[in-house]
């Protein structure tokens, strides 16, 4: 078999996958492949290469999508942290803690006075004072829990949207 025939076959194999070939060429190629191991091997190699190319090109947008998703998520987080409401929360918490710290001796005195006036055991008004201290913490924890559940909903939305 001459080189030219194989060249023609290889050319047709490539052409068939890019732009298509005529019925006559296709018939000729099929006939040639039936008796030529070399060109049949070339067809298999070409198909394998095309397959891996295709799967590689599928992986690329997937990676791109997750990177885009990551960027969207990062941006959403950035915006959330800049949210005025959130800043106000931290200011309120800080103010609440600061107030608690400054007012502690007075509050302690108040609880003590209340305890002495009502004859409530020392234990009870001490616990009351402790609870007074946990109020800002409870408030902050409640708001953070609310924030977190909202955050969860938002990232669900991002997952679905992209
Ligand atoms: Zn051949």
PDB file of C-alpha atoms and ligand atoms in Angstrom:
ATOM      1  CA  UNK A   1       0.000   0.000   0.000  1.00  0.00           C
ATOM      2  CA  UNK A   2       1.455   3.353  -0.945  1.00  0.00           C
ATOM      3  CA  UNK A   3       2.150   6.172   1.516  1.00  0.00           C
ATOM      4  CA  UNK A   4      -0.243   8.361  -0.389  1.00  0.00           C
ATOM      5  CA  UNK A   5      -3.197   6.123   0.393  1.00  0.00           C
ATOM      6  CA  UNK A   6      -2.460   6.247   4.134  1.00  0.00           C
ATOM      7  CA  UNK A   7      -1.956  10.019   3.919  1.00  0.00           C
ATOM      8  CA  UNK A   8      -5.319  10.353   2.281  1.00  0.00           C
ATOM      9  CA  UNK A   9      -6.901   8.123   4.933  1.00  0.00           C
ATOM     10  CA  UNK A  10      -5.352  10.108   7.813  1.00  0.00           C
ATOM     11  CA  UNK A  11      -6.417  13.347   6.198  1.00  0.00           C
ATOM     12  CA  UNK A  12      -9.981  12.051   5.815  1.00  0.00           C
ATOM     13  CA  UNK A  13     -10.025  10.814   9.437  1.00  0.00           C
ATOM     14  CA  UNK A  14      -9.161  14.288  10.661  1.00  0.00           C
ATOM     15  CA  UNK A  15     -11.483  15.976   8.192  1.00  0.00           C
ATOM     16  CA  UNK A  16     -14.365  13.700   9.182  1.00  0.00           C
ATOM     17  CA  UNK A  17     -14.102  14.958  12.758  1.00  0.00           C
ATOM     18  CA  UNK A  18     -13.729  18.613  11.911  1.00  0.00           C
ATOM     19  CA  UNK A  19     -15.911  19.426   8.952  1.00  0.00           C
ATOM     20  CA  UNK A  20     -17.246  16.063   7.751  1.00  0.00           C
ATOM     21  CA  UNK A  21     -16.490  14.199   4.556  1.00  0.00           C
ATOM     22  CA  UNK A  22     -18.521  13.221   1.519  1.00  0.00           C
ATOM     23  CA  UNK A  23     -20.326   9.905   1.327  1.00  0.00           C
ATOM     24  CA  UNK A  24     -17.867   8.701  -1.317  1.00  0.00           C
ATOM     25  CA  UNK A  25     -14.858   9.575   0.858  1.00  0.00           C
ATOM     26  CA  UNK A  26     -16.510   7.952   3.853  1.00  0.00           C
ATOM     27  CA  UNK A  27     -17.112   4.740   1.897  1.00  0.00           C
ATOM     28  CA  UNK A  28     -13.519   4.763   0.682  1.00  0.00           C
ATOM     29  CA  UNK A  29     -12.205   5.380   4.198  1.00  0.00           C
ATOM     30  CA  UNK A  30     -14.288   2.562   5.706  1.00  0.00           C
ATOM     31  CA  UNK A  31     -12.974   0.194   3.085  1.00  0.00           C
ATOM     32  CA  UNK A  32      -9.406   1.314   3.769  1.00  0.00           C
ATOM     33  CA  UNK A  33      -9.772   0.998   7.555  1.00  0.00           C
ATOM     34  CA  UNK A  34     -11.035  -2.558   7.168  1.00  0.00           C
ATOM     35  CA  UNK A  35      -7.721  -3.613   5.688  1.00  0.00           C
ATOM     36  CA  UNK A  36      -5.306  -1.128   7.298  1.00  0.00           C
ATOM     37  CA  UNK A  37      -4.301  -1.638  10.900  1.00  0.00           C
ATOM     38  CA  UNK A  38      -2.131   1.469  10.973  1.00  0.00           C
ATOM     39  CA  UNK A  39      -4.962   3.836  10.019  1.00  0.00           C
ATOM     40  CA  UNK A  40      -7.448   2.063  12.320  1.00  0.00           C
ATOM     41  CA  UNK A  41      -4.988   2.638  15.173  1.00  0.00           C
ATOM     42  CA  UNK A  42      -4.820   6.260  14.156  1.00  0.00           C
ATOM     43  CA  UNK A  43      -8.632   6.546  14.317  1.00  0.00           C
ATOM     44  CA  UNK A  44      -8.610   5.162  17.862  1.00  0.00           C
ATOM     45  CA  UNK A  45      -5.832   7.530  18.905  1.00  0.00           C
ATOM     46  CA  UNK A  46      -7.646  10.475  17.385  1.00  0.00           C
ATOM     47  CA  UNK A  47     -10.875   9.586  19.158  1.00  0.00           C
ATOM     48  CA  UNK A  48      -9.054   9.130  22.453  1.00  0.00           C
ATOM     49  CA  UNK A  49      -7.344  12.495  22.057  1.00  0.00           C
ATOM     50  CA  UNK A  50     -10.636  14.164  21.161  1.00  0.00           C
ATOM     51  CA  UNK A  51     -12.354  12.580  24.135  1.00  0.00           C
ATOM     52  CA  UNK A  52      -9.715  13.800  26.581  1.00  0.00           C
ATOM     53  CA  UNK A  53      -9.792  17.215  24.948  1.00  0.00           C
ATOM     54  CA  UNK A  54     -13.530  17.329  25.394  1.00  0.00           C
ATOM     55  CA  UNK A  55     -13.416  16.249  29.029  1.00  0.00           C
ATOM     56  CA  UNK A  56     -10.616  18.755  29.620  1.00  0.00           C
ATOM     57  CA  UNK A  57     -12.742  21.488  28.108  1.00  0.00           C
ATOM     58  CA  UNK A  58     -15.594  20.462  30.397  1.00  0.00           C
ATOM     59  CA  UNK A  59     -13.342  20.608  33.433  1.00  0.00           C
ATOM     60  CA  UNK A  60     -12.190  24.094  32.569  1.00  0.00           C
ATOM     61  CA  UNK A  61     -15.581  25.826  32.838  1.00  0.00           C
ATOM     62  CA  UNK A  62     -16.292  23.784  35.968  1.00  0.00           C
ATOM     63  CA  UNK A  63     -13.154  25.128  37.615  1.00  0.00           C
ATOM     64  CA  UNK A  64     -14.058  28.544  36.352  1.00  0.00           C
ATOM     65  CA  UNK A  65     -17.554  28.230  37.761  1.00  0.00           C
ATOM     66  CA  UNK A  66     -16.333  27.258  41.219  1.00  0.00           C
ATOM     67  CA  UNK A  67     -13.789  30.060  41.142  1.00  0.00           C
ATOM     68  CA  UNK A  68     -16.528  32.481  40.162  1.00  0.00           C
ATOM     69  CA  UNK A  69     -18.703  31.050  42.896  1.00  0.00           C
ATOM     70  CA  UNK A  70     -15.878  31.513  45.363  1.00  0.00           C
ATOM     71  CA  UNK A  71     -15.464  35.107  44.290  1.00  0.00           C
ATOM     72  CA  UNK A  72     -19.203  35.727  44.620  1.00  0.00           C
ATOM     73  CA  UNK A  73     -19.169  34.171  48.073  1.00  0.00           C
ATOM     74  CA  UNK A  74     -16.182  36.266  49.110  1.00  0.00           C
ATOM     75  CA  UNK A  75     -17.857  39.399  47.831  1.00  0.00           C
ATOM     76  CA  UNK A  76     -21.087  38.558  49.646  1.00  0.00           C
ATOM     77  CA  UNK A  77     -19.127  38.042  52.839  1.00  0.00           C
ATOM     78  CA  UNK A  78     -17.295  41.304  52.312  1.00  0.00           C
ATOM     79  CA  UNK A  79     -20.568  43.167  51.858  1.00  0.00           C
ATOM     80  CA  UNK A  80     -22.069  41.476  54.896  1.00  0.00           C
ATOM     81  CA  UNK A  81     -19.179  42.561  57.070  1.00  0.00           C
ATOM     82  CA  UNK A  82     -19.557  46.085  55.808  1.00  0.00           C
ATOM     83  CA  UNK A  83     -23.295  46.025  56.442  1.00  0.00           C
ATOM     84  CA  UNK A  84     -24.178  49.045  58.584  1.00  0.00           C
ATOM     85  CA  UNK A  85     -26.568  46.889  60.604  1.00  0.00           C
ATOM     86  CA  UNK A  86     -23.753  44.575  61.553  1.00  0.00           C
ATOM     87  CA  UNK A  87     -21.477  47.397  62.521  1.00  0.00           C
ATOM     88  CA  UNK A  88     -24.286  48.839  64.645  1.00  0.00           C
ATOM     89  CA  UNK A  89     -24.598  45.438  66.324  1.00  0.00           C
ATOM     90  CA  UNK A  90     -20.943  45.419  67.318  1.00  0.00           C
ATOM     91  CA  UNK A  91     -21.152  49.009  68.496  1.00  0.00           C
ATOM     92  CA  UNK A  92     -24.245  48.147  70.537  1.00  0.00           C
ATOM     93  CA  UNK A  93     -22.535  45.071  72.004  1.00  0.00           C
ATOM     94  CA  UNK A  94     -19.400  47.015  72.840  1.00  0.00           C
ATOM     95  CA  UNK A  95     -21.436  49.804  74.385  1.00  0.00           C
ATOM     96  CA  UNK A  96     -23.443  47.261  76.331  1.00  0.00           C
ATOM     97  CA  UNK A  97     -20.297  45.591  77.678  1.00  0.00           C
ATOM     98  CA  UNK A  98     -18.702  48.942  78.475  1.00  0.00           C
ATOM     99  CA  UNK A  99     -21.852  50.067  80.257  1.00  0.00           C
ATOM    100  CA  UNK A 100     -21.955  46.750  82.114  1.00  0.00           C
ATOM    101  CA  UNK A 101     -18.349  47.210  83.195  1.00  0.00           C
ATOM    102  CA  UNK A 102     -18.825  50.815  84.338  1.00  0.00           C
ATOM    103  CA  UNK A 103     -22.136  50.142  86.046  1.00  0.00           C
ATOM    104  CA  UNK A 104     -20.992  46.890  87.681  1.00  0.00           C
ATOM    105  CA  UNK A 105     -20.184  48.355  91.117  1.00  0.00           C
ATOM    106  CA  UNK A 106     -23.509  50.260  91.180  1.00  0.00           C
ATOM    107  CA  UNK A 107     -25.443  47.244  89.968  1.00  0.00           C
ATOM    108  CA  UNK A 108     -23.674  45.125  92.573  1.00  0.00           C
ATOM    109  CA  UNK A 109     -24.633  47.684  95.209  1.00  0.00           C
ATOM    110  CA  UNK A 110     -28.209  47.708  93.941  1.00  0.00           C
ATOM    111  CA  UNK A 111     -28.473  43.934  94.091  1.00  0.00           C
ATOM    112  CA  UNK A 112     -26.869  43.948  97.535  1.00  0.00           C
ATOM    113  CA  UNK A 113     -29.287  46.633  98.756  1.00  0.00           C
ATOM    114  CA  UNK A 114     -32.211  44.736  97.227  1.00  0.00           C
ATOM    115  CA  UNK A 115     -30.991  41.530  98.863  1.00  0.00           C
ATOM    116  CA  UNK A 116     -30.684  43.143 102.276  1.00  0.00           C
ATOM    117  CA  UNK A 117     -34.061  44.893 101.970  1.00  0.00           C
ATOM    118  CA  UNK A 118     -35.989  41.791 100.951  1.00  0.00           C
ATOM    119  CA  UNK A 119     -33.990  39.294 102.957  1.00  0.00           C
ATOM    120  CA  UNK A 120     -33.283  37.267  99.853  1.00  0.00           C
ATOM    121  CA  UNK A 121     -30.316  34.923 100.470  1.00  0.00           C
ATOM    122  CA  UNK A 122     -26.944  36.316  99.343  1.00  0.00           C
ATOM    123  CA  UNK A 123     -26.672  33.390  96.910  1.00  0.00           C
ATOM    124  CA  UNK A 124     -29.792  34.521  95.036  1.00  0.00           C
ATOM    125  CA  UNK A 125     -28.890  38.147  94.473  1.00  0.00           C
ATOM    126  CA  UNK A 126     -25.345  37.124  93.539  1.00  0.00           C
ATOM    127  CA  UNK A 127     -26.785  34.867  90.875  1.00  0.00           C
ATOM    128  CA  UNK A 128     -29.043  37.770  89.852  1.00  0.00           C
ATOM    129  CA  UNK A 129     -25.986  39.971  89.444  1.00  0.00           C
ATOM    130  CA  UNK A 130     -24.338  37.240  87.350  1.00  0.00           C
ATOM    131  CA  UNK A 131     -27.408  37.034  85.135  1.00  0.00           C
ATOM    132  CA  UNK A 132     -27.404  40.794  84.696  1.00  0.00           C
ATOM    133  CA  UNK A 133     -23.884  40.401  83.323  1.00  0.00           C
ATOM    134  CA  UNK A 134     -24.912  37.731  80.858  1.00  0.00           C
ATOM    135  CA  UNK A 135     -27.629  39.886  79.288  1.00  0.00           C
ATOM    136  CA  UNK A 136     -25.332  41.549  76.717  1.00  0.00           C
ATOM    137  CA  UNK A 137     -23.772  38.168  75.959  1.00  0.00           C
ATOM    138  CA  UNK A 138     -27.202  36.580  75.503  1.00  0.00           C
ATOM    139  CA  UNK A 139     -28.264  39.465  73.292  1.00  0.00           C
ATOM    140  CA  UNK A 140     -25.113  39.169  71.162  1.00  0.00           C
ATOM    141  CA  UNK A 141     -25.477  35.380  70.938  1.00  0.00           C
ATOM    142  CA  UNK A 142     -29.110  35.687  69.815  1.00  0.00           C
ATOM    143  CA  UNK A 143     -28.260  38.256  67.140  1.00  0.00           C
ATOM    144  CA  UNK A 144     -25.287  36.207  65.935  1.00  0.00           C
ATOM    145  CA  UNK A 145     -27.466  33.097  65.702  1.00  0.00           C
ATOM    146  CA  UNK A 146     -29.964  35.053  63.630  1.00  0.00           C
ATOM    147  CA  UNK A 147     -27.135  36.357  61.461  1.00  0.00           C
ATOM    148  CA  UNK A 148     -25.775  32.846  60.979  1.00  0.00           C
ATOM    149  CA  UNK A 149     -29.095  31.386  59.900  1.00  0.00           C
ATOM    150  CA  UNK A 150     -29.489  34.249  57.450  1.00  0.00           C
ATOM    151  CA  UNK A 151     -25.937  33.645  56.233  1.00  0.00           C
ATOM    152  CA  UNK A 152     -26.817  29.979  55.662  1.00  0.00           C
ATOM    153  CA  UNK A 153     -29.813  30.955  53.556  1.00  0.00           C
ATOM    154  CA  UNK A 154     -27.705  33.356  51.540  1.00  0.00           C
ATOM    155  CA  UNK A 155     -24.997  30.832  50.743  1.00  0.00           C
ATOM    156  CA  UNK A 156     -27.698  28.315  49.795  1.00  0.00           C
ATOM    157  CA  UNK A 157     -28.954  30.888  47.383  1.00  0.00           C
ATOM    158  CA  UNK A 158     -25.453  31.406  45.981  1.00  0.00           C
ATOM    159  CA  UNK A 159     -24.990  27.642  45.559  1.00  0.00           C
ATOM    160  CA  UNK A 160     -28.230  27.373  43.642  1.00  0.00           C
ATOM    161  CA  UNK A 161     -27.719  30.526  41.594  1.00  0.00           C
ATOM    162  CA  UNK A 162     -24.332  29.445  40.277  1.00  0.00           C
TER     163      UNK A 162
HETATM  164 ZN1  LIG B   1      -3.831   3.176   6.025  1.00  0.00          ZN
END
